[in-house]
Coordinates of C-alpha atoms in Angstrom, one line a residue:
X12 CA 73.9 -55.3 -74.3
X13 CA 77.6 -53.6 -73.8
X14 CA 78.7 -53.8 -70.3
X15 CA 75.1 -52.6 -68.7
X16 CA 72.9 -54.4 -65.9
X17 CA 69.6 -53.3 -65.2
X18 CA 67.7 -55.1 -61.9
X19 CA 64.2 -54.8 -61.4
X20 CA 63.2 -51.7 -60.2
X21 CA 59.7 -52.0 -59.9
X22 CA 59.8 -54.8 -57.4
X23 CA 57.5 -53.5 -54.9
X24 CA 54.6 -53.3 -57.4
X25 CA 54.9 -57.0 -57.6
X26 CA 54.8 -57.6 -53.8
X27 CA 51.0 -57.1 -54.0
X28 CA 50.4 -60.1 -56.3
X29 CA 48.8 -63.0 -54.5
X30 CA 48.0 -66.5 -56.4
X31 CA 47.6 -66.7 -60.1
X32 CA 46.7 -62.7 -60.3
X33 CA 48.5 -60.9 -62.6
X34 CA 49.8 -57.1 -62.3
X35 CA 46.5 -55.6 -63.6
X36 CA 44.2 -58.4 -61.5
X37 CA 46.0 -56.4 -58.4
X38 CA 46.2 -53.3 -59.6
X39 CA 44.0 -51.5 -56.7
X40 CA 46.5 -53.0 -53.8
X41 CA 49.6 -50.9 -55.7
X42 CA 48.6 -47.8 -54.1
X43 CA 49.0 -49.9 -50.6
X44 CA 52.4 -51.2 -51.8
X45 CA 53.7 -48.0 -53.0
X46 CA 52.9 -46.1 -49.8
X47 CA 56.1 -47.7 -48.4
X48 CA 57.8 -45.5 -51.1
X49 CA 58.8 -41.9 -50.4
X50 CA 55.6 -39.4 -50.0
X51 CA 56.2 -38.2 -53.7
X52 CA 55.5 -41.6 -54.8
X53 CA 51.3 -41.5 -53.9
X54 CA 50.7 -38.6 -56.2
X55 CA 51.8 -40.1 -59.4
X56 CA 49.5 -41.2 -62.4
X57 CA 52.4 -43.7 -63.5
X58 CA 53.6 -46.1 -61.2
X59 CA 56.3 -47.1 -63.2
X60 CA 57.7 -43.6 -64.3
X61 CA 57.7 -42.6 -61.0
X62 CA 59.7 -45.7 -59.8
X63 CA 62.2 -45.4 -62.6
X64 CA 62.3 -41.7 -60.9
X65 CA 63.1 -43.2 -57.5
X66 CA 65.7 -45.6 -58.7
X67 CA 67.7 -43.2 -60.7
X68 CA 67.3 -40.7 -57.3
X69 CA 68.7 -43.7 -55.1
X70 CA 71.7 -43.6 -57.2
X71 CA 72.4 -40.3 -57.4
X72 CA 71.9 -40.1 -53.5
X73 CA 73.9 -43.1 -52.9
X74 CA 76.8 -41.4 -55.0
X75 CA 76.3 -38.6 -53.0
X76 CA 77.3 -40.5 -49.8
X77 CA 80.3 -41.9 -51.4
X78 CA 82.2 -38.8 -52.6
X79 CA 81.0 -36.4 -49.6
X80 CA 84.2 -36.4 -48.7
X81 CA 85.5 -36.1 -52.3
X82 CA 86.0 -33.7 -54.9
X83 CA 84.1 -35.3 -57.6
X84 CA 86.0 -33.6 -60.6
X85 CA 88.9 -36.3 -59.7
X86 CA 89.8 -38.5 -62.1
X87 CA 88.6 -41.8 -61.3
X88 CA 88.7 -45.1 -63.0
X89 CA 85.6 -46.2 -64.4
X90 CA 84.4 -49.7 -64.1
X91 CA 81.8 -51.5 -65.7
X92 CA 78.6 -50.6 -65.4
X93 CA 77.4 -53.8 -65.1
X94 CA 79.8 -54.5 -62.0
X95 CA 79.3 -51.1 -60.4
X96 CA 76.7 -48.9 -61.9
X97 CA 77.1 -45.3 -60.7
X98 CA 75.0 -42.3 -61.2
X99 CA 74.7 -40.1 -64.6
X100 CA 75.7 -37.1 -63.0
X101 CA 78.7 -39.2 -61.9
X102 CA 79.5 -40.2 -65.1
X103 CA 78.7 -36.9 -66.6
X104 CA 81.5 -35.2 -63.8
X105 CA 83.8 -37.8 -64.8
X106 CA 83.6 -37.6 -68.7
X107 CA 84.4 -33.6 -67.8
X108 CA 87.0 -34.4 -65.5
X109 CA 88.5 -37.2 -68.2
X110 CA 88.5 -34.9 -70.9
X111 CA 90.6 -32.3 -69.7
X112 CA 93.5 -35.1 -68.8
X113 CA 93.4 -36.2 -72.4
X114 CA 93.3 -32.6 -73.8
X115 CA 96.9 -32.4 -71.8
X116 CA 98.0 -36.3 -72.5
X117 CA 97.1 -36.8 -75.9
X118 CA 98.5 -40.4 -75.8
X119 CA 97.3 -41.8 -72.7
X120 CA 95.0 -44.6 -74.1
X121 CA 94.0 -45.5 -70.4
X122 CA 92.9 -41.9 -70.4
X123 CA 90.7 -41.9 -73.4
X124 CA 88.8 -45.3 -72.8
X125 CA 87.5 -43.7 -69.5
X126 CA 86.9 -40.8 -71.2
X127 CA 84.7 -43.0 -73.6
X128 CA 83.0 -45.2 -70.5
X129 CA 82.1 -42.5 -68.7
X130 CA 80.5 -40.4 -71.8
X131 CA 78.8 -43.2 -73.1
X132 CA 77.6 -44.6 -69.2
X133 CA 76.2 -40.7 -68.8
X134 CA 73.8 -41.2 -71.3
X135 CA 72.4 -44.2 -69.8
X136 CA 69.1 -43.8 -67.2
X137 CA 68.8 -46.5 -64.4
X138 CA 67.1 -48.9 -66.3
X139 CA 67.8 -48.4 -70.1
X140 CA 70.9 -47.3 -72.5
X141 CA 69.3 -45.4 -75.1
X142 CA 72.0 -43.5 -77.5
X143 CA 70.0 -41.0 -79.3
X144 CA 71.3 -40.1 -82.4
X145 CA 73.4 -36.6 -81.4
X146 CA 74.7 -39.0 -78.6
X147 CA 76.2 -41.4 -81.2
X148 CA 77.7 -38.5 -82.9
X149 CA 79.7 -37.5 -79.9
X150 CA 80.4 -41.0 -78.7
X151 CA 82.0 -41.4 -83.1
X152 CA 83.9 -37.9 -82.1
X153 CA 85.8 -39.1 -79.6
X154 CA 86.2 -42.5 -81.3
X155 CA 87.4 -40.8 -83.8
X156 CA 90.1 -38.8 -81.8
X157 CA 91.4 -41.9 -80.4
X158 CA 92.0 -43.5 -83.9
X159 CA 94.7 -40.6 -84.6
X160 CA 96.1 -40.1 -80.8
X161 CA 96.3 -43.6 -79.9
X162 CA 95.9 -46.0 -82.5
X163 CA 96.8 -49.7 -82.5
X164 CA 96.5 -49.9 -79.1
X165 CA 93.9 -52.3 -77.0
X166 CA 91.8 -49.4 -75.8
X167 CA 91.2 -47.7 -79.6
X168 CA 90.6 -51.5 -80.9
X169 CA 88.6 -52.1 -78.2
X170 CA 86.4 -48.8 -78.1
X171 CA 85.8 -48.9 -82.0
X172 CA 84.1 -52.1 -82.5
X173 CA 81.9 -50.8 -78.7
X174 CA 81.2 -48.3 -80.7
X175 CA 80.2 -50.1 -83.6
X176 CA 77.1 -52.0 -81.5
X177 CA 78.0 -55.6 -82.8
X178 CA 78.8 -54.2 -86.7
X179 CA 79.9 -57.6 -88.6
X180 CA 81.9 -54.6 -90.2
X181 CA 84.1 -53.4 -87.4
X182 CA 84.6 -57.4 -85.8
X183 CA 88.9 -57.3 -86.9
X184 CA 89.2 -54.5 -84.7
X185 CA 87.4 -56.4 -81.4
X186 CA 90.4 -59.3 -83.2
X187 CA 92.9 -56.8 -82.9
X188 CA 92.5 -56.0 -79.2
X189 CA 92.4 -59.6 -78.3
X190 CA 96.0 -59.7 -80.4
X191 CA 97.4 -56.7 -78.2
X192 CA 95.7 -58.4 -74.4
X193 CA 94.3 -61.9 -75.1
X194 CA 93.9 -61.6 -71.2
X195 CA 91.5 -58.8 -70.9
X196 CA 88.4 -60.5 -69.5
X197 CA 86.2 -57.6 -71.2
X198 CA 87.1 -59.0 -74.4
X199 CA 84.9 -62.4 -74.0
X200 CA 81.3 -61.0 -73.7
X201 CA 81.9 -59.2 -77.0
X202 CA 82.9 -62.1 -78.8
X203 CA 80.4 -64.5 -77.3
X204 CA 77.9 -61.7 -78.6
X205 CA 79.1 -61.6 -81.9
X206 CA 79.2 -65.8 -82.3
X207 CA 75.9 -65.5 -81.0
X208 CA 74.8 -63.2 -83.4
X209 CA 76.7 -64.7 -86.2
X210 CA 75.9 -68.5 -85.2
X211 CA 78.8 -69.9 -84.3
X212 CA 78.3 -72.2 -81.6
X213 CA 81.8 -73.4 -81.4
X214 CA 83.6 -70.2 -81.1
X215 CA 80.3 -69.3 -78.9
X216 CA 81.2 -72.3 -76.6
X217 CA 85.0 -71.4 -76.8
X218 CA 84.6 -68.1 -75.2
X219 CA 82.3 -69.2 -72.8
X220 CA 84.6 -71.9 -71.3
X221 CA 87.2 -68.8 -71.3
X222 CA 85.6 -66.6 -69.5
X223 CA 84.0 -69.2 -66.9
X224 CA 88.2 -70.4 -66.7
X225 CA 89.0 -66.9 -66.0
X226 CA 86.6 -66.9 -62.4
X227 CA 85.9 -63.6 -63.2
X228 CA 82.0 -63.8 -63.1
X229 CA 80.8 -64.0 -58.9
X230 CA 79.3 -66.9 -57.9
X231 CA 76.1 -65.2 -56.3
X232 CA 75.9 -64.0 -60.0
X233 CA 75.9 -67.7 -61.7
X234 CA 73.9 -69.1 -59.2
X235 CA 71.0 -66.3 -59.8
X236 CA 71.2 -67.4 -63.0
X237 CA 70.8 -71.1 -62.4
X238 CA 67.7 -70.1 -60.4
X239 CA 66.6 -68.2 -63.9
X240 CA 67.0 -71.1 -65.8
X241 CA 65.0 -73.4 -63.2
X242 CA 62.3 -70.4 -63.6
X243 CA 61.6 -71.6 -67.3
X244 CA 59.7 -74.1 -68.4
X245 CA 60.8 -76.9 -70.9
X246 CA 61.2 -75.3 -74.2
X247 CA 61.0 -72.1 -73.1
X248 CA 62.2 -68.7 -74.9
X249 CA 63.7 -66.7 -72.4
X250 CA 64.2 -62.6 -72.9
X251 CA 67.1 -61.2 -71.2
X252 CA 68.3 -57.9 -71.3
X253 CA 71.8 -57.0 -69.8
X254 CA 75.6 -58.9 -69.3
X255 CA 75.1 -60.3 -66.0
X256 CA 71.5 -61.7 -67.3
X257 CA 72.5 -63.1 -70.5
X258 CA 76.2 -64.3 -70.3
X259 CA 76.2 -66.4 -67.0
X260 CA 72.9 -68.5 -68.1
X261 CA 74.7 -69.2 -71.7
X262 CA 77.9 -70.3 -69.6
X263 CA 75.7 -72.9 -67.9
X264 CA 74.1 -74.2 -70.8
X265 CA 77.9 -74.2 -72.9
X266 CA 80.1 -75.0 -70.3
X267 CA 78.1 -77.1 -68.0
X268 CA 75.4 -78.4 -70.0
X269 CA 72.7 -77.4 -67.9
X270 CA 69.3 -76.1 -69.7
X271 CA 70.2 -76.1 -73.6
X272 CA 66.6 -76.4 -74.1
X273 CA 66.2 -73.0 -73.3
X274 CA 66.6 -70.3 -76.0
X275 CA 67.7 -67.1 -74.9
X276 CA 67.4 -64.1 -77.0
X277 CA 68.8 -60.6 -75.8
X278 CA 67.4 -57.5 -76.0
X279 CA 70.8 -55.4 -77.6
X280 CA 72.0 -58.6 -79.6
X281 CA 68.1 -58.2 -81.4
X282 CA 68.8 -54.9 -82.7
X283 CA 71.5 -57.0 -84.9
X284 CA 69.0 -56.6 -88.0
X285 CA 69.8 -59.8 -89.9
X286 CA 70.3 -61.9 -86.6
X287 CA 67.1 -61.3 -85.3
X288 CA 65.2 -62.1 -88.8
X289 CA 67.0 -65.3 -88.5
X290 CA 66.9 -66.2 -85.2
X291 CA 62.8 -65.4 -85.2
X292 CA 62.7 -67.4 -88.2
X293 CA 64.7 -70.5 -87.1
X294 CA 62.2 -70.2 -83.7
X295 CA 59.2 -70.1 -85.8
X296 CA 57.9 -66.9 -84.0
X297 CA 56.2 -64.4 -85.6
X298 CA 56.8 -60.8 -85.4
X299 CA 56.2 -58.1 -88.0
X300 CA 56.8 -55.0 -85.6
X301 CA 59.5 -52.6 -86.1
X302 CA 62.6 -53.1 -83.2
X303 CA 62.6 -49.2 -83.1
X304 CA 59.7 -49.4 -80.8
X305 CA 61.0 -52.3 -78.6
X306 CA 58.0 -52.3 -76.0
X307 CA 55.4 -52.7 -78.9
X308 CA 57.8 -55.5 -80.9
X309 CA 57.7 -58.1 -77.4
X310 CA 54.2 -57.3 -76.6
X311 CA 53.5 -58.5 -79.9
X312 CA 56.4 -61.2 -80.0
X313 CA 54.4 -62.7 -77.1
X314 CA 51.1 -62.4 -78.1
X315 CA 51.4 -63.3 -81.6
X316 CA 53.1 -66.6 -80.7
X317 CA 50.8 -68.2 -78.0
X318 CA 52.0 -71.7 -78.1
X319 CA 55.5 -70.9 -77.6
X320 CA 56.5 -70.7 -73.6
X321 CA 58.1 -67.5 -73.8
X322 CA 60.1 -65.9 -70.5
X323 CA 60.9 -62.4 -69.5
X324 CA 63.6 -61.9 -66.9
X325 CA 63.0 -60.2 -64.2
X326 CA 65.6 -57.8 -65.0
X327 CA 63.9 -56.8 -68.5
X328 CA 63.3 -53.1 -67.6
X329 CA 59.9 -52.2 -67.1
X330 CA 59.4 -50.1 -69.8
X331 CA 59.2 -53.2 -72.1
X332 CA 57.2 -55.0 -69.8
X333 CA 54.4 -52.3 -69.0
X334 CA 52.5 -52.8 -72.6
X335 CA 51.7 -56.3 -71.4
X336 CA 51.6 -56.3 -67.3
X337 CA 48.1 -57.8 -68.0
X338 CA 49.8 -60.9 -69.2
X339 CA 52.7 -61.8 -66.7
X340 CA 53.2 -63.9 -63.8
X341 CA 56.0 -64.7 -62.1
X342 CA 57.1 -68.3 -61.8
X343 CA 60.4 -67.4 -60.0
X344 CA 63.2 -65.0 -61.4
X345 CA 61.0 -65.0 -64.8
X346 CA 57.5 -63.6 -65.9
X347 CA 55.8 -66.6 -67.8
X348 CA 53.5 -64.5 -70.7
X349 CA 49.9 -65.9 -71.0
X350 CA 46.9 -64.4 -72.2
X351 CA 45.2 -67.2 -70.3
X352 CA 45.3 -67.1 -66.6
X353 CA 47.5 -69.9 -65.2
X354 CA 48.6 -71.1 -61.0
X355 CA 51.6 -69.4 -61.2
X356 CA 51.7 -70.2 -57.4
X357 CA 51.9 -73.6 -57.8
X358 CA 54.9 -73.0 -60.5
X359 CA 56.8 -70.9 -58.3
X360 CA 56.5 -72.7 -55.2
X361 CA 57.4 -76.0 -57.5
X362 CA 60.5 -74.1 -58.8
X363 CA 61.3 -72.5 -55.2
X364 CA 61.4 -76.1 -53.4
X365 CA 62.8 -78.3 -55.7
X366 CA 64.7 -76.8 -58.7
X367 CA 66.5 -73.6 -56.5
X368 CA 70.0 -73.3 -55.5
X369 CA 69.0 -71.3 -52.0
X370 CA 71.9 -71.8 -49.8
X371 CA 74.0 -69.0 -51.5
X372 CA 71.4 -66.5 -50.3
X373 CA 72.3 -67.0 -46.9
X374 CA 76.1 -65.5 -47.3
X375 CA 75.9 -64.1 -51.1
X376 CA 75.7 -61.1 -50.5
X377 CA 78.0 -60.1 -47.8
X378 CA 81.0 -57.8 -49.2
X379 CA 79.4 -58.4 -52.8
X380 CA 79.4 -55.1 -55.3
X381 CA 76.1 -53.1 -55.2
X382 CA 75.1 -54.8 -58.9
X383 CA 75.1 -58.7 -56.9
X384 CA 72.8 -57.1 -54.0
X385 CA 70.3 -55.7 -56.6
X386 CA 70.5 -58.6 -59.1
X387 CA 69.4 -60.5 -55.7
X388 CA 66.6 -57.8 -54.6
X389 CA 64.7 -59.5 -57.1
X390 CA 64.0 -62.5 -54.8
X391 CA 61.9 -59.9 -52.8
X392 CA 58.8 -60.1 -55.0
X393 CA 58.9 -64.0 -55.3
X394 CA 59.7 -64.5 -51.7
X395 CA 57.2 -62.3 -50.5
X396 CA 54.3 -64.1 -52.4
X397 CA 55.6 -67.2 -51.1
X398 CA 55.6 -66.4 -47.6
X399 CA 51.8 -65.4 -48.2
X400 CA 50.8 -68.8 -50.2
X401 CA 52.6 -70.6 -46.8
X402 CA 50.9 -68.3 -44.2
X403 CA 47.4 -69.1 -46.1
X404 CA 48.1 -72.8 -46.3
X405 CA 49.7 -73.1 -42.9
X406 CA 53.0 -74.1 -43.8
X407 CA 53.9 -71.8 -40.9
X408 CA 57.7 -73.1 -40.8
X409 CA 58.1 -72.7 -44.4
X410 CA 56.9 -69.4 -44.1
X411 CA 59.3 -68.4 -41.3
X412 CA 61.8 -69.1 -43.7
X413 CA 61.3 -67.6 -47.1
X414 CA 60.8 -64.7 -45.1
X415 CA 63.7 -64.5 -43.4
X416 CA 65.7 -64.9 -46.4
X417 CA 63.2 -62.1 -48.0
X418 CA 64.2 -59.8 -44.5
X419 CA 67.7 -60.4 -45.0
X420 CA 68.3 -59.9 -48.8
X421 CA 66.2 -56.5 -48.4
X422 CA 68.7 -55.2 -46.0
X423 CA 71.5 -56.2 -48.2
X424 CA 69.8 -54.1 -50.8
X425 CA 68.4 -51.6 -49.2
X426 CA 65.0 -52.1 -49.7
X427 CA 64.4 -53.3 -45.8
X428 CA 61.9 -50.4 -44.6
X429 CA 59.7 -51.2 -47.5
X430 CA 59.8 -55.2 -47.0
X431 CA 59.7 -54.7 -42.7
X432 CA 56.6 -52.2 -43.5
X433 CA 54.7 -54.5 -46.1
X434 CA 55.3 -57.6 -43.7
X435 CA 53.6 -55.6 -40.8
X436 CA 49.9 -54.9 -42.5

C-alpha cells in the first residue's frame, strides 16, 4: 500500500449501467460507451486491458506536455505517487538521471531516496504496483548501497523498512527515522500500517490523530472518503486498495468517530501473511485461496461469505474486480458484492441525497493535484446513473443538478468529451 493511489480507470464502462443491472446485465451497451474512447479502443477483445492501456497512455502523454519544454534527464524531486503520480517512462528517466548524481555524490541521502522512489515507482503500471521478483533484487541493491554510503540517516532508515513491505522484522528501522525527523509526515502512514497490521489500536489511533494534526491530507481527499463510508452499509467490510483510500477513512473512524462499524481491510496490508489469517479469522470470513493470485482470493472472499456486506472501493483496480463484474453494483463510491440481484438505484440515490457531503464538489477541485481530480472522476459513473434514474422519474431539477456537477468534475479530470458525448445520445 506504500505511497500508491490508484483511481478508477474503467469508469466509462460503468456509465452504461442503468437500475439494479450489474456490469455483465449491460454488457452489450459497453461497445456504445467505449466508442467515446479513442478509435483503438472498438477493436479490443478486453475492455479492461485496453482501458488500463489508455490510462497508462494518458499519463505518459500528459508527461509529455509537462516537460516539452524540458530536458527530462534533469534531476527532479520525486513526490509521492499517491500525491502526484507520474508516468513510468518518467520515473524510469529519473531513476537514470538519479543514479548518475549518487555515482558522483556518494553521500547525498536526499540523492539516493529519489533514486529509490523513482526506481521503485518505474515499476509500477497505472493501476497496480507489482515488484516481480528481479525487481525486488534491484530495489535490495540499492538498499543495500545506501546502508554503507549513508547510514543512520532518515532516508536509509526510512527506505529499508519501504523495502521491507511491512516486515515485523525491519519495524526499529521505520523507529529510527522517526528518531532522526519525528516531523516527516511520510512517517505516519507506515506506522498506522504496521499498528494496523499488528493490532494496536492505540498506537493506530495515536498516529492517526498525528497525521490529521499535521493538515497534511486535502480536504477534497477526506471528504471523498466520508462519501465512501456513507457508501457502505451497516456492518459492512470495506476493500481498499491505495493511501489516499485507506488512510483518510481510518482517520474518520479514529479521530472523529465517524463509521467504526465499518471494517476496512487493504489490499498490500493483506499480503502481511499472519495479519490477514487473523484478521479473516476474527471477521469470520472464509477464504482458503492463495494471496499470490489476488483476483481469485476476493472473488472467492466474496462469494464464499454471502452474509457478510462486503464493499469494494471504487478505486480497487479492475484487475481484481473483473473475476466478479457479474456480482457488483454500485451504491455510491463502493461496489456492494451480491450474487443476488439487489435496487442498487434506490441505495445510491438514498446515499447521494441524504448521507453525501456534496458541496465540496462544487470548488474541490480547483488548483487540486492531478491524484484529487481523478480520486473525484469517480463520481462520473454514480452521477451519470443518477441523472438517468431522475430523467426517468421526472425529477427534472434533480437531474439538472447531478449532471452539472457530473459536467464539471469531467472537465476537472479530463474526461469531459467522453461525459459531453455520452450525455448527447
Amino acid at each position: 500500500m506504500r505511497k500508491y493511489h490508484s483511481h478508477l480507470i474503467f469508469t466509462f464502462i460503468l456509465l452504461a449501467l442503468s437500475g439494479s443491472m450489474s456490469f455483465a446485465q449491460e454488457a452489450k451497451t459497453i461497445n456504445k460507451v467505449m466508442e467515446a474512447a479513442p478509435a483503438r479502443a472498438e477493436d479490443s477483445k478486453d475492455k479492461f486491458k485496453e482501458i488500463e492501456e489508455r490510462e497508462q497512455l494518458d499519463l505518459d502523454l500528459e508527461e509529455s506536455r509537462k516537460v516539452q519544454a524540458t530536458i527530462t534527464s534533469k534531476n527532479v524531486a520525486i513526490d509521492e505517487i499517491s500525491r502526484n503520480q507520474r508516468s513510468s517512462n518518467f520515473y524510469g528517466q529519473q531513476s537514470d538521471a538519479w543514479n548518475q548524481q549518487i555515482q558522483q555524490q556518494r553521500q547525498d541521502a536526499n540523492g539516493w531516496l529519489n533514486y529509490y522512489k523513482s526506481e521503485r515507482y518505474s515499476n509500477y503500471s497505472s493501476t497496480e504496483k507489482k515488484i516481480t521478483p528481479a525487481q525486488q533484487q534491484e530495489l535490495d541493491n540499492i538498499v543495500n548501497e545506501m546502508g554503507t554510503a549513508v547510514p543512520g540517516t532518515f532516508e536509509y532508515h526510512y527506505v529499508k523498512f519501504w523495502n521491507s513491505n511491512y516486515s515485523t522484522s525491519e519495524f526499529n528501522h521505520l523507529e529510527e527515522a522517526y528518531k532522526v525527523a519525528p516531523n516527516k509526515v511520510e512517517l505516519y502512514d507506515d506506522f498506522i500500517g504496521y499498528y494496523e497490521t499488528t493490532f494496536n489500536e492505540s498506537k493506530k489511533k495515536e498516529f492517526c490523530q498525528k497525521w490529521y494534526n499535521s493538515k497534511d491530507i486535502p480536504t477534497a481527499v477526506m471528504n471523498y472518503n466520508y462519501n465512501v463510508l456513507m457508501s457502505v452499509a451497516p456492518n459492512g467490510i470495506l476493500i481498499t486498495n491505495g493511501e489516499y483510500d485507506t488512510y483518510p477513512i481510518w482517520i474518520w473512524q479514529q479521530v472523529k468517530n465517524i463509521r467504526k462499524d465499518i471494517t476496512v481491510l487493504n489490499a498490500d496490508l493483506l499480503g502481511v501473511e499472519h495479519y490477514r489469517k487473523q484478521k479473516l479469522s476474527k471477521l469470520g470470513l472464509k477464504q482458503n485461496t492463495s494471496y499470490t493470485d489476488r483476483h481469485r482470493f476476493f472473488k472467492e472472499l466474496a462469494a464464499k461469505n454471502p452474509n457478510k456486506p462486503i464493499y469494494f472501493g471504487l478505486t480497487v483496480p479492475p484487475q481484481t474486480l473483473k473475476p466478479m463484474k457479474d456480482n457488483l453494483y454500485v451504491t455510491g463510491l463502493a461496489f456492494r458484492y451480491s450474487s443476488n440481484r439487489i435496487d442498487n438505484i434506490a441505495m445510491l440515490k438514498s446515499n447521494w441525497e441524504r448521507k453525501f457531503n456534496k458541496g465540496y464538489l462544487n470548488t474541490a477541485n480547483k488548483g487540486a493535484n492531478s491524484t484529487v481530480k481523478k480520486l473525484n472522476s469517480n463520481y462520473l459513473a454514480p452521477l451519470l446513473m443518477l441523472e438517468k434514474e431522475y430523467q426517468k422519474t421526472g425529477e427534472t431539477t434533480k437531474a439538472k443538478e447531478v449532471k452539472a456537477t457530473a459536467v464539471q468534475l469531467a472537465k476537472e479530470s479530463g474526461k469531459d468529451k467522453q461525459v459531453n458525448k455520452y450525455l448527447k445520445k
